[in-house]
CSV table of C-alpha atoms in Angstrom, one decimal:
chain,number,residue,atom,x,y,z
A,1,GLU,CA,0.0,0.0,0.0
A,2,GLY,CA,3.0,2.3,0.4
A,3,ILE,CA,4.1,2.0,-3.2
A,4,GLN,CA,2.0,4.8,-4.8
A,5,PRO,CA,2.6,7.3,-2.0
A,6,LEU,CA,6.3,6.7,-2.2
A,7,GLN,CA,6.2,7.1,-6.0
A,8,LYS,CA,4.4,10.4,-5.6
A,9,VAL,CA,7.0,11.7,-3.2
A,10,ALA,CA,9.8,10.4,-5.4
A,11,THR,CA,8.6,12.6,-8.3
A,12,ALA,CA,6.9,15.5,-6.6
A,13,GLY,CA,10.1,17.5,-6.2
A,14,GLU,CA,9.3,18.5,-2.6
A,15,SER,CA,12.8,18.3,-1.4
A,16,GLY,CA,15.9,16.4,-2.3
A,17,ASP,CA,16.1,14.6,1.0
A,18,LEU,CA,12.5,13.3,0.7
A,19,ARG,CA,13.1,12.3,-2.9
A,20,LEU,CA,16.1,10.3,-1.8
A,21,LYS,CA,14.4,8.6,1.1
A,22,ALA,CA,11.4,7.6,-1.1
A,23,LEU,CA,13.7,6.3,-3.8
A,24,LEU,CA,15.7,4.3,-1.2
A,25,SER,CA,12.4,2.8,0.0
A,26,LEU,CA,11.3,1.9,-3.5
A,27,SER,CA,14.7,0.4,-4.3
A,28,VAL,CA,14.2,-2.4,-1.7
A,29,MET,CA,10.5,-3.1,-2.6
A,30,PRO,CA,10.6,-5.7,-5.5
A,31,THR,CA,6.9,-5.3,-6.0
A,32,ALA,CA,7.5,-1.6,-7.0
A,33,TRP,CA,10.3,-2.2,-9.4
A,34,LYS,CA,8.4,-2.7,-12.7
A,35,SER,CA,6.0,0.2,-12.1
A,36,SER,CA,8.8,2.5,-11.0
A,37,GLU,CA,10.9,2.5,-14.2
A,38,LYS,CA,9.8,6.0,-15.3
A,39,ILE,CA,10.6,7.4,-11.9
A,40,PHE,CA,14.1,6.0,-11.6
A,41,VAL,CA,14.9,6.9,-15.2
A,42,GLU,CA,13.8,10.5,-14.6
A,43,ARG,CA,16.0,10.6,-11.5
A,44,LEU,CA,19.0,9.8,-13.6
A,45,SER,CA,18.8,13.5,-14.6
A,46,ASP,CA,18.4,14.8,-11.0
A,47,GLU,CA,20.4,17.8,-10.0
A,48,ARG,CA,21.6,16.0,-6.8
A,49,ASP,CA,24.6,13.8,-7.3
A,50,ASP,CA,23.6,11.2,-4.7
A,51,ILE,CA,20.2,10.8,-6.3
A,52,ARG,CA,21.7,10.2,-9.8
A,53,GLN,CA,24.1,7.8,-8.2
A,54,LEU,CA,21.2,5.9,-6.5
A,55,ALA,CA,19.1,5.8,-9.7
A,56,ALA,CA,21.9,4.3,-11.7
A,57,LYS,CA,22.6,1.8,-9.0
A,58,ILE,CA,18.9,0.7,-9.1
A,59,CYS,CA,19.1,0.2,-12.8
A,60,TYR,CA,21.9,-2.2,-12.0
A,61,GLN,CA,20.2,-3.8,-9.1
A,62,VAL,CA,16.8,-4.6,-10.7
A,63,ALA,CA,18.5,-6.2,-13.7
A,64,ALA,CA,19.6,-9.0,-11.5
A,65,ALA,CA,15.9,-9.9,-11.2
A,66,LYS,CA,15.5,-9.7,-15.0
A,67,VAL,CA,13.7,-6.3,-14.7
A,68,PHE,CA,15.4,-4.2,-17.4
A,69,TYR,CA,14.9,-0.5,-17.5
A,70,THR,CA,15.6,-0.3,-21.2
A,71,SER,CA,14.4,3.3,-21.4
A,72,ALA,CA,17.3,4.3,-19.2
A,73,GLU,CA,19.9,3.2,-21.7
A,74,PRO,CA,20.5,6.5,-23.5
A,75,LYS,CA,20.8,8.5,-20.2
A,76,LEU,CA,23.0,5.8,-18.6
A,77,ILE,CA,25.4,6.0,-21.6
A,78,GLU,CA,25.5,9.8,-21.2
A,79,LEU,CA,26.2,9.5,-17.5
A,80,ALA,CA,28.9,7.0,-18.1
A,81,GLU,CA,30.7,9.3,-20.4
A,82,LYS,CA,30.0,12.8,-19.1
A,83,ASP,CA,28.9,12.9,-15.5
A,84,SER,CA,31.1,15.0,-13.2
A,85,ILE,CA,30.9,12.4,-10.3
A,86,PRO,CA,33.0,9.3,-10.8
A,87,GLN,CA,30.7,7.2,-8.6
A,88,VAL,CA,27.7,8.1,-10.8
A,89,ARG,CA,29.7,7.1,-13.9
A,90,CYS,CA,30.8,3.8,-12.3
A,91,ASN,CA,27.2,2.9,-11.4
A,92,ALA,CA,26.0,3.8,-14.9
A,93,VAL,CA,28.7,1.6,-16.4
A,94,ALA,CA,27.7,-1.3,-14.1
A,95,ALA,CA,24.1,-1.0,-15.0
A,96,LEU,CA,24.7,-1.0,-18.8
A,97,ALA,CA,26.9,-4.1,-18.5
A,98,ARG,CA,24.3,-6.0,-16.5
A,99,MET,CA,21.6,-4.9,-18.9
A,100,LYS,CA,23.7,-6.3,-21.8
A,101,SER,CA,23.7,-3.0,-23.7
A,102,ARG,CA,25.6,-3.6,-26.9
A,103,LEU,CA,25.1,0.1,-27.7
A,104,ALA,CA,27.3,1.0,-24.7
A,105,VAL,CA,30.4,-0.8,-26.1
A,106,ALA,CA,31.3,2.1,-28.4
A,107,ALA,CA,30.9,4.5,-25.5
A,108,PHE,CA,33.1,2.4,-23.3
A,109,ILE,CA,35.8,2.4,-25.9
A,110,ARG,CA,35.6,6.2,-26.1
A,111,ILE,CA,35.9,6.4,-22.3
A,112,LEU,CA,39.0,4.2,-22.4
A,113,GLY,CA,40.5,6.3,-25.1
A,114,ASP,CA,40.1,9.5,-23.1
A,115,ALA,CA,43.3,10.4,-21.3
A,116,GLY,CA,41.2,12.3,-18.7
A,117,THR,CA,39.2,9.3,-17.6
A,118,PRO,CA,39.7,8.7,-13.8
A,119,ASP,CA,41.4,5.3,-13.0
A,120,GLN,CA,38.3,4.2,-11.0
A,121,VAL,CA,36.1,4.7,-14.0
A,122,ALA,CA,38.5,3.2,-16.5
A,123,LYS,CA,38.8,0.0,-14.3
A,124,GLN,CA,35.0,-0.3,-14.2
A,125,VAL,CA,34.7,0.3,-17.9
A,126,LEU,CA,37.3,-2.4,-18.7
A,127,GLY,CA,35.4,-4.9,-16.6
A,128,ALA,CA,32.2,-4.0,-18.3
A,129,CYS,CA,33.7,-4.4,-21.8
A,130,GLN,CA,34.9,-7.9,-20.8
A,131,ASN,CA,31.4,-8.7,-19.5
A,132,LEU,CA,29.6,-7.5,-22.7
A,133,THR,CA,32.0,-8.8,-25.3
A,134,GLY,CA,33.4,-11.9,-23.6
A,135,VAL,CA,37.0,-10.8,-24.6
A,136,PRO,CA,39.5,-11.0,-21.7
A,137,PHE,CA,41.1,-7.6,-22.1
A,138,ARG,CA,44.3,-7.2,-20.1
A,139,ASN,CA,44.3,-3.4,-20.3
A,140,LYS,CA,42.7,-0.5,-22.1
A,141,GLU,CA,45.3,-0.6,-24.9
A,142,GLY,CA,44.2,-4.1,-25.6
A,143,ALA,CA,40.6,-3.0,-25.7
A,144,LEU,CA,41.3,-0.2,-28.1
A,145,THR,CA,43.3,-2.5,-30.4
A,146,TRP,CA,40.5,-5.0,-30.4
A,147,TRP,CA,38.0,-2.3,-31.2
A,148,GLU,CA,39.8,-1.2,-34.3
A,149,LYS,CA,40.4,-4.7,-35.6
A,150,TYR,CA,37.2,-6.5,-34.7
A,151,GLY,CA,34.8,-4.6,-32.3
A,152,LYS,CA,33.9,-1.7,-34.5
A,153,ALA,CA,32.4,-3.9,-37.1
A,154,GLU,CA,30.2,-5.7,-34.6
A,155,TYR,CA,29.2,-3.0,-32.1
A,156,GLU,CA,29.4,0.4,-33.9
A,157,LYS,CA,25.9,0.1,-35.2
A,158,ALA,CA,24.4,-1.9,-32.3
A,159,LYS,CA,20.6,-1.6,-31.7
A,160,PRO,CA,19.2,0.1,-28.6
A,161,LEU,CA,17.8,-2.2,-26.0
A,162,GLN,CA,14.2,-1.0,-26.5
A,163,LYS,CA,14.3,-1.6,-30.3
A,164,ALA,CA,15.9,-5.0,-29.9
A,165,ALA,CA,13.3,-6.0,-27.3
A,166,VAL,CA,10.4,-5.0,-29.7
A,167,GLU,CA,11.9,-6.9,-32.6
A,168,LYS,CA,12.4,-10.0,-30.5
A,169,THR,CA,8.9,-10.1,-29.1
A,170,GLY,CA,6.9,-8.3,-31.8
A,171,PRO,CA,4.5,-5.4,-31.1
A,172,GLU,CA,1.5,-7.6,-31.3
A,173,ILE,CA,2.8,-9.9,-28.6
A,174,ASP,CA,3.7,-6.9,-26.4
A,175,SER,CA,0.2,-5.4,-26.7
A,176,LYS,CA,-1.4,-8.7,-25.9
A,177,GLN,CA,0.7,-9.2,-22.8
A,178,THR,CA,0.0,-5.7,-21.6
A,179,ALA,CA,-3.7,-6.2,-22.0
A,180,THR,CA,-3.8,-9.4,-20.1
A,181,ALA,CA,-1.4,-8.5,-17.3
A,182,PRO,CA,-3.0,-8.6,-13.8
A,183,GLU,CA,-3.5,-5.3,-12.0
A,184,ASP,CA,-1.7,-6.4,-8.9
A,185,PRO,CA,2.1,-6.3,-9.2
A,186,LYS,CA,4.0,-9.5,-9.1
A,187,TRP,CA,7.2,-10.2,-7.3
A,188,PRO,CA,10.1,-10.4,-9.7
A,189,LYS,CA,12.0,-13.6,-9.6
A,190,LEU,CA,15.0,-12.9,-7.4
A,191,PRO,CA,18.3,-14.7,-8.2
A,192,ASP,CA,18.9,-17.7,-5.9
A,193,ASN,CA,22.6,-16.9,-5.8
A,194,LYS,CA,24.8,-13.8,-6.1
A,195,PRO,CA,24.9,-12.8,-9.8
A,196,THR,CA,28.0,-13.9,-11.7
A,197,ASP,CA,28.2,-10.9,-14.0
A,198,MET,CA,30.3,-8.9,-11.6
A,199,PRO,CA,33.8,-8.2,-12.8
A,200,PHE,CA,33.5,-4.8,-11.1
A,201,ASP,CA,32.6,-3.7,-7.6
A,202,GLY,CA,29.7,-1.4,-8.2
A,203,VAL,CA,29.5,1.7,-6.0
A,204,MET,CA,27.2,1.8,-3.0
A,205,ILE,CA,25.4,4.8,-1.6
A,206,PRO,CA,27.0,6.1,1.6
A,207,GLY,CA,25.3,4.6,4.6
A,208,GLN,CA,24.0,1.5,2.8
């Protein structure tokens, strides 16, 4: 019963502290995850660093339960490349890797090729590249060489997650599933064991 009030607080813009607390509550309520995609995706653009950091972390977290915030992909890629806070960038990278975003590979290569990329972010990106491509890169130089020889041809024109999902299921199937979905939210299937797609640490919110 608390989901809708919390969602309202998370989007009402009352105060940053209230938004953060509402988002934290929703982040540990699996029944709220599917219906909260729009909220968390919008918070990826929040003016507060800790809220952007949390929103990116939730995109990473829910994907372990096969709840994919595909609409977050463009903003996560932007955060991974351009956010001023390294922790936000690291969480965005971790989320994109777990979501299996092929579109992000080109962005990761650009990050690795940027001499100004912080070491913390570069390490996260290198692990994400290994996760997405299956290539055991030893260092960023190896990743850049692979990109020019092999990766560019496969990933430069990768499809966005949303488009790939529609093509896989078909619009008619999606419409039918939406029409017959029950009103009450279902618990996502949580993984029995710790996810194995973790060649990086992921950055936690202070106090968690």
